[in-house]
Amino acid sequence: VSTKRVLVIGSGGREHALAWRAVQEGHDVLVAPGSEGIEGTARCVGVAVRDADGLVALAKAEHVDLVVVGPEQPLVDGLADRLRAADIDTLGPGAAGARLEGSKAFAKDFMRRHGIPTAAASIVRDVADGCAALRRFAEPPVVKASGLAAGKGVVVPETFEEAETALRDCLERGAFGAAGATVVLEERLSGEELSFFVLTDGAAAVAFAPSQDHKRLGDGDAGPNTGGMGACAPAPRGDERVCARILAEVVEPTLVGLRADGTPYRGVLFVGLMIDERGAPFVIEYNVRFGDPEVQPLMFGAVDPVVGPFLAAARGELDPGTLRATPAATVVLAAPGYPGEPARGIPIRGLERASARPEVAIFHAGTRRDGHGGWCSDGGRVLGVCARGPDVASAVARAYQAVDDIEFPGARLRRDIGWRAR
Ligand SMILES: Nc1ncnc2c1ncn2[C@@H]1O[C@H](COP(=O)(O)OP(=O)(O)O)[C@@H](O)[C@H]1O
Ligand SMILES: [Mg+2]
């Protein structure tokens, strides 16, 4: 494959991992806006993710062959439409396709119309209807703000009182602004969660190994929800049989549905699933981009090249298939205070030693230089410590050895990443 110029949009651990992988494959990589932590991997250009004019101009001026859009907000805002209108190959759906993530009410309606397995749900816009709908559930339903809420818009209540409070937070108290003006109430599913990513050009799909995030802050899945405290791939629950069911019962009908609705889709489709005891998949949500931290083990463990398929998906020339991967895992180091207000400027030492370990890579999510040749924290999730191994358990063990090389006072981390695979 010839060298391509790839522009990755975003500034977190996800974008660092994507840029790292593209560099490994021999491509010339730019990141906008990137970060000081990503600068060690690829050239960063200070254009903001929501500055569509600036990004189109940058892609043109730099003769970029492919744009990979990291975060969801610019996709929902139509950045991919803007880039494609300027003749720039882009991995990421246009605004119409991005509604699958941008509106949980839209996604629920889409799944119902196209026979895609998902929890029974009620979509409500005012408190009286919402309270009436609540009473029709046998158990307290999950309460979801329909719009983008940076991973904070979902409550899984234990009681009907808690469910009603969450409903009122959205509809009366405006906790999520316009994103909470519509609420999806849905039946609570049980089983094991799985993250499933495919590249698609709207017709063919190329699947990554199934992966798992660890959303709760504490070991044993205790404590508050976070942006993700670690991930591993492949996840054992996604065995061959389960993956075949996901492809047949979820991915294929989703692509058929998008085509039937006249919605072109060229990008990453991320399906968040609950797998029940019998191995049946149910869609919890769609996302329209890679998930962080799952993307870190997928990029670090990738055996087959990914940039070729990215470009093929962007151009509508994708051949269906599966990407092979080595087992890998990421442990997230978060700042003291996370997921509340994170402490910034906490010194971090030992990164050189940790990243010099074989089969280890460190992805920067929220760091900056301290002005004296070192690093300090500058965000909630700060670092992703990623490792590969012959199996997930060895990859996890290696990641923790590297974690223990790092001095980051008060850092929050889980010690049980990949527990389901051990
Ligand atoms: N129907 C459901 N049954 C059980 N748990 C759920 C359900 N819907 C969501 N959850 C839990 O809440 C988390 C967040 O919900 P999700 O729909 O993925 O929203 P978002 O990622 O946008 O915050 C999920 O990862 C899952 O743990
Ligand atoms: Mg989710």
Coordinates of N, CA, C and O in Angstrom, one line a residue, residues 72-178:
E72 N -17.9 12.1 18.3 CA -19.2 12.1 17.7 C -19.8 13.5 17.4 O -20.5 13.7 16.4
Q73 N -19.5 14.5 18.2 CA -20.2 15.8 18.1 C -20.0 16.4 16.7 O -21.0 16.8 16.0
P74 N -18.7 16.4 16.1 CA -18.6 17.0 14.8 C -19.3 16.1 13.7 O -19.8 16.7 12.7
L75 N -19.5 14.8 13.9 CA -20.2 14.0 13.0 C -21.7 14.4 13.0 O -22.3 14.5 11.9
V76 N -22.2 14.5 14.2 CA -23.6 14.9 14.3 C -23.8 16.3 13.7 O -24.9 16.6 13.1
D77 N -22.8 17.1 13.8 CA -22.9 18.5 13.3 C -22.7 18.5 11.7 O -22.8 19.6 11.1
G78 N -22.4 17.4 11.1 CA -22.3 17.3 9.7 C -20.9 17.6 9.1 O -20.8 17.8 7.9
L79 N -19.9 17.4 9.9 CA -18.5 17.6 9.4 C -18.2 16.7 8.2 O -17.6 17.1 7.3
A80 N -18.6 15.4 8.3 CA -18.3 14.5 7.2 C -18.9 14.9 5.9 O -18.4 14.8 4.8
D81 N -20.2 15.5 6.0 CA -20.8 16.0 4.8 C -20.0 17.1 4.2 O -19.8 17.2 3.0
R82 N -19.5 18.0 5.1 CA -18.7 19.1 4.6 C -17.4 18.7 3.9 O -17.1 19.2 2.9
L83 N -16.8 17.7 4.5 CA -15.5 17.2 4.0 C -15.8 16.5 2.6 O -15.1 16.7 1.6
R84 N -16.8 15.7 2.6 CA -17.1 15.0 1.3 C -17.5 15.9 0.2 O -17.2 15.8 -1.0
A85 N -18.2 17.0 0.6 CA -18.6 18.0 -0.4 C -17.4 18.7 -1.0 O -17.4 19.2 -2.1
A86 N -16.3 18.7 -0.2 CA -15.1 19.2 -0.7 C -14.2 18.2 -1.4 O -13.0 18.4 -1.6
D87 N -14.8 17.0 -1.6 CA -14.1 15.9 -2.3 C -13.0 15.3 -1.5 O -12.0 14.8 -2.0
I88 N -13.1 15.2 -0.2 CA -12.1 14.6 0.7 C -12.7 13.3 1.2 O -13.7 13.3 1.9
D89 N -11.9 12.2 1.0 CA -12.4 10.9 1.5 C -12.4 11.0 3.0 O -11.4 11.3 3.7
T90 N -13.5 10.5 3.6 CA -13.7 10.7 5.1 C -14.3 9.4 5.7 O -15.3 8.9 5.2
L91 N -13.7 9.0 6.8 CA -14.2 7.9 7.5 C -15.1 8.5 8.6 O -14.6 9.0 9.6
G92 N -16.4 8.4 8.4 CA -17.4 8.9 9.4 C -18.6 9.2 8.6 O -18.5 9.7 7.5
P93 N -19.8 8.9 9.2 CA -21.0 9.2 8.5 C -21.4 10.7 8.5 O -20.9 11.4 9.3
G94 N -22.2 11.0 7.5 CA -22.8 12.4 7.5 C -23.8 12.5 8.6 O -24.1 11.6 9.4
A95 N -24.4 13.8 8.7 CA -25.3 14.1 9.8 C -26.5 13.1 9.8 O -26.9 12.7 10.9
A96 N -27.0 12.7 8.7 CA -28.1 11.8 8.7 C -27.8 10.4 9.3 O -28.5 9.9 10.2
G97 N -26.6 9.9 9.0 CA -26.2 8.6 9.6 C -25.9 8.8 11.0 O -26.1 7.9 11.9
A98 N -25.3 9.9 11.4 CA -24.9 10.2 12.8 C -26.1 10.3 13.7 O -25.9 10.3 15.0
R99 N -27.3 10.4 13.2 CA -28.5 10.4 14.1 C -28.6 9.1 14.9 O -29.2 9.1 16.0
L100 N -28.0 8.1 14.4 CA -28.1 6.8 15.2 C -27.5 7.0 16.5 O -27.8 6.3 17.5
E101 N -26.5 7.9 16.6 CA -25.9 8.2 18.0 C -26.5 9.4 18.6 O -26.7 9.5 19.8
G102 N -26.8 10.4 17.7 CA -27.2 11.8 18.2 C -28.5 11.8 18.8 O -28.9 12.7 19.5
S103 N -29.4 10.8 18.5 CA -30.7 10.8 19.0 C -31.0 9.3 19.4 O -31.3 8.5 18.5
K104 N -31.1 9.0 20.7 CA -31.5 7.6 21.1 C -32.9 7.3 20.7 O -33.3 6.2 20.5
A105 N -33.8 8.4 20.7 CA -35.1 8.2 20.3 C -35.2 7.8 18.8 O -35.9 6.8 18.4
F106 N -34.4 8.4 17.9 CA -34.3 8.1 16.5 C -33.8 6.6 16.4 O -34.4 5.8 15.6
A107 N -32.8 6.3 17.1 CA -32.2 5.0 17.0 C -33.2 3.9 17.4 O -33.3 2.8 16.8
K108 N -33.9 4.2 18.5 CA -34.9 3.2 18.9 C -36.0 3.0 17.9 O -36.4 1.8 17.5
D109 N -36.4 4.1 17.3 CA -37.5 4.0 16.2 C -36.9 3.2 15.0 O -37.5 2.4 14.4
F110 N -35.6 3.5 14.7 CA -34.9 2.8 13.6 C -34.9 1.3 13.8 O -35.2 0.5 13.0
M111 N -34.5 0.9 15.0 CA -34.4 -0.5 15.3 C -35.8 -1.2 15.3 O -35.9 -2.3 14.8
R112 N -36.8 -0.5 15.8 CA -38.2 -1.0 15.7 C -38.6 -1.2 14.3 O -39.1 -2.3 13.9
R113 N -38.3 -0.2 13.4 CA -38.8 -0.3 12.0 C -38.1 -1.4 11.3 O -38.6 -2.0 10.3
H114 N -36.8 -1.7 11.7 CA -36.0 -2.6 10.9 C -35.8 -4.0 11.6 O -35.0 -4.8 11.2
G115 N -36.6 -4.2 12.6 CA -36.6 -5.5 13.3 C -35.3 -5.9 13.9 O -34.8 -7.0 13.9
I116 N -34.6 -4.9 14.5 CA -33.3 -5.2 15.2 C -33.5 -5.4 16.7 O -34.2 -4.6 17.3
P117 N -33.0 -6.4 17.2 CA -33.3 -6.8 18.6 C -32.8 -5.7 19.6 O -31.6 -5.4 19.6
T118 N -33.7 -5.2 20.4 CA -33.3 -4.2 21.4 C -34.4 -4.2 22.5 O -35.4 -4.8 22.3
A119 N -34.1 -3.5 23.6 CA -35.1 -3.5 24.7 C -36.3 -2.8 24.3 O -36.3 -1.8 23.6
A120 N -37.5 -3.2 24.9 CA -38.8 -2.5 24.7 C -38.6 -1.1 25.3 O -38.0 -1.0 26.4
A121 N -39.3 -0.1 24.7 CA -39.0 1.2 25.2 C -40.2 2.1 24.9 O -41.1 1.8 24.1
S122 N -40.3 3.2 25.7 CA -41.2 4.3 25.5 C -40.5 5.6 25.3 O -39.5 5.8 26.1
I123 N -40.9 6.4 24.4 CA -40.2 7.7 24.1 C -41.2 8.8 24.6 O -42.3 8.8 24.2
V124 N -40.7 9.6 25.5 CA -41.6 10.6 26.1 C -40.9 12.0 26.1 O -39.7 12.1 26.1
R125 N -41.9 13.0 26.1 CA -41.4 14.4 26.0 C -41.9 15.3 27.1 O -41.5 16.4 27.2
D126 N -42.9 14.8 27.9 CA -43.3 15.6 29.0 C -43.5 14.7 30.2 O -43.6 13.5 30.1
V127 N -43.6 15.3 31.4 CA -43.5 14.6 32.7 C -44.8 13.7 32.9 O -44.7 12.6 33.3
A128 N -45.9 14.3 32.5 CA -47.2 13.5 32.7 C -47.1 12.2 31.9 O -47.4 11.1 32.5
D129 N -46.8 12.3 30.6 CA -46.7 11.1 29.8 C -45.6 10.2 30.3 O -45.8 8.9 30.4
G130 N -44.5 10.8 30.8 CA -43.4 10.0 31.3 C -43.8 9.2 32.5 O -43.4 8.0 32.6
C131 N -44.5 9.8 33.4 CA -44.9 9.1 34.7 C -45.9 8.0 34.3 O -45.8 6.9 34.9
A132 N -46.8 8.3 33.4 CA -47.7 7.3 33.0 C -47.0 6.1 32.4 O -47.3 4.9 32.7
A133 N -46.0 6.4 31.5 CA -45.2 5.4 30.8 C -44.4 4.5 31.9 O -44.4 3.3 31.8
L134 N -43.9 5.2 32.9 CA -43.1 4.5 33.9 C -43.9 3.4 34.5 O -43.4 2.3 34.7
R135 N -45.2 3.7 34.8 CA -46.1 2.8 35.5 C -46.4 1.6 34.7 O -46.8 0.5 35.2
R136 N -46.2 1.6 33.4 CA -46.5 0.5 32.6 C -45.3 -0.5 32.5 O -45.4 -1.6 32.0
F137 N -44.2 -0.2 33.1 CA -43.0 -1.1 33.2 C -43.2 -2.0 34.4 O -43.5 -1.5 35.5
A138 N -42.9 -3.3 34.3 CA -43.0 -4.2 35.5 C -41.8 -3.9 36.5 O -42.0 -4.0 37.7
E139 N -40.7 -3.6 36.0 CA -39.5 -3.2 36.8 C -39.1 -1.8 36.4 O -39.4 -1.3 35.3
P140 N -38.3 -1.1 37.3 CA -37.9 0.2 37.0 C -37.1 0.3 35.7 O -36.1 -0.5 35.5
P141 N -37.5 1.1 34.7 CA -36.8 1.1 33.4 C -35.5 2.0 33.5 O -35.4 2.8 34.3
V142 N -34.7 1.7 32.5 CA -33.5 2.6 32.3 C -34.0 3.9 31.7 O -34.9 3.9 30.9
V143 N -33.4 5.0 32.3 CA -33.9 6.4 31.8 C -32.7 7.0 31.0 O -31.6 7.2 31.6
K144 N -33.0 7.4 29.8 CA -32.0 7.9 28.9 C -32.3 9.3 28.3 O -33.4 9.4 27.6
A145 N -31.5 10.3 28.5 CA -31.6 11.5 27.8 C -31.4 11.1 26.3 O -30.4 10.4 26.0
S146 N -32.2 11.6 25.4 CA -32.1 11.1 24.0 C -30.9 11.6 23.3 O -30.2 10.9 22.5
G147 N -30.5 12.9 23.6 CA -29.4 13.5 22.8 C -28.0 13.2 23.4 O -27.8 12.5 24.3
L148 N -27.0 13.9 22.8 CA -25.6 13.7 23.2 C -25.4 14.3 24.6 O -25.7 15.4 24.8
A149 N -24.9 13.5 25.5 CA -24.8 13.9 26.9 C -23.4 13.5 27.5 O -23.2 13.3 28.7
A150 N -22.4 13.3 26.6 CA -21.1 13.0 27.0 C -21.0 11.8 28.0 O -20.2 11.8 28.9
G151 N -21.8 10.8 27.7 CA -21.8 9.6 28.5 C -22.4 9.8 29.9 O -22.3 8.9 30.7
K152 N -23.1 10.9 30.2 CA -23.7 11.1 31.5 C -25.2 11.1 31.5 O -25.8 11.3 32.5
G153 N -25.8 10.8 30.4 CA -27.3 11.0 30.2 C -28.1 9.7 30.5 O -29.3 9.8 30.3
V154 N -27.5 8.7 31.1 CA -28.2 7.4 31.3 C -28.2 7.1 32.8 O -27.1 7.1 33.4
V155 N -29.4 6.8 33.3 CA -29.5 6.3 34.7 C -30.1 4.9 34.7 O -31.1 4.7 34.0
V156 N -29.5 4.0 35.4 CA -30.0 2.6 35.6 C -30.5 2.5 37.0 O -29.8 2.2 37.9
P157 N -31.8 2.9 37.2 CA -32.3 3.0 38.6 C -32.7 1.6 39.2 O -33.0 0.7 38.5
E158 N -32.6 1.6 40.5 CA -33.0 0.4 41.3 C -34.5 0.5 41.6 O -35.2 -0.6 41.9
T159 N -35.1 1.7 41.8 CA -36.5 1.8 42.2 C -37.2 2.8 41.2 O -36.6 3.5 40.5
F160 N -38.5 2.7 41.3 CA -39.4 3.6 40.4 C -39.2 5.1 40.9 O -39.3 6.0 40.0
E161 N -38.9 5.3 42.2 CA -38.7 6.7 42.6 C -37.5 7.2 42.0 O -37.5 8.4 41.5
E162 N -36.4 6.4 42.0 CA -35.1 6.9 41.3 C -35.4 7.2 39.8 O -34.9 8.1 39.2
A163 N -36.2 6.3 39.2 CA -36.5 6.4 37.8 C -37.2 7.8 37.5 O -36.9 8.5 36.6
E164 N -38.2 8.0 38.4 CA -39.0 9.3 38.3 C -38.1 10.5 38.5 O -38.2 11.5 37.8
T165 N -37.2 10.4 39.4 CA -36.3 11.6 39.7 C -35.4 11.8 38.4 O -35.3 13.0 38.0
A166 N -34.9 10.7 37.8 CA -34.1 10.9 36.6 C -34.9 11.5 35.5 O -34.4 12.3 34.7
L167 N -36.2 11.0 35.4 CA -37.1 11.5 34.3 C -37.3 13.0 34.5 O -37.2 13.8 33.6
R168 N -37.5 13.4 35.8 CA -37.8 14.9 36.1 C -36.5 15.7 35.9 O -36.6 16.9 35.5
D169 N -35.4 15.1 36.2 CA -34.1 15.8 36.0 C -34.0 16.2 34.5 O -33.6 17.3 34.2
C170 N -34.4 15.3 33.6 CA -34.3 15.6 32.2 C -35.4 16.6 31.7 O -35.1 17.6 31.1
L171 N -36.6 16.3 32.1 CA -37.8 17.0 31.5 C -38.2 18.3 32.2 O -38.7 19.2 31.6
E172 N -38.0 18.3 33.5 CA -38.4 19.5 34.3 C -37.2 20.4 34.6 O -37.2 21.6 34.6
R173 N -36.1 19.7 35.1 CA -34.9 20.5 35.6 C -33.9 20.8 34.5 O -32.9 21.4 34.8
G174 N -34.1 20.2 33.3 CA -33.2 20.5 32.2 C -31.8 20.1 32.4 O -30.9 20.8 31.9
A175 N -31.6 19.0 33.1 CA -30.2 18.6 33.5 C -29.3 18.4 32.2 O -28.1 18.7 32.4
F176 N -29.9 18.1 31.1 CA -29.0 17.9 29.9 C -29.4 18.9 28.8 O -29.1 18.6 27.6
G177 N -30.1 19.9 29.2 CA -30.5 20.9 28.2 C -31.3 20.2 27.1 O -32.2 19.3 27.4
A178 N -31.1 20.6 25.8 CA -31.9 20.1 24.7 C -31.8 18.6 24.6 O -32.7 17.9 24.2

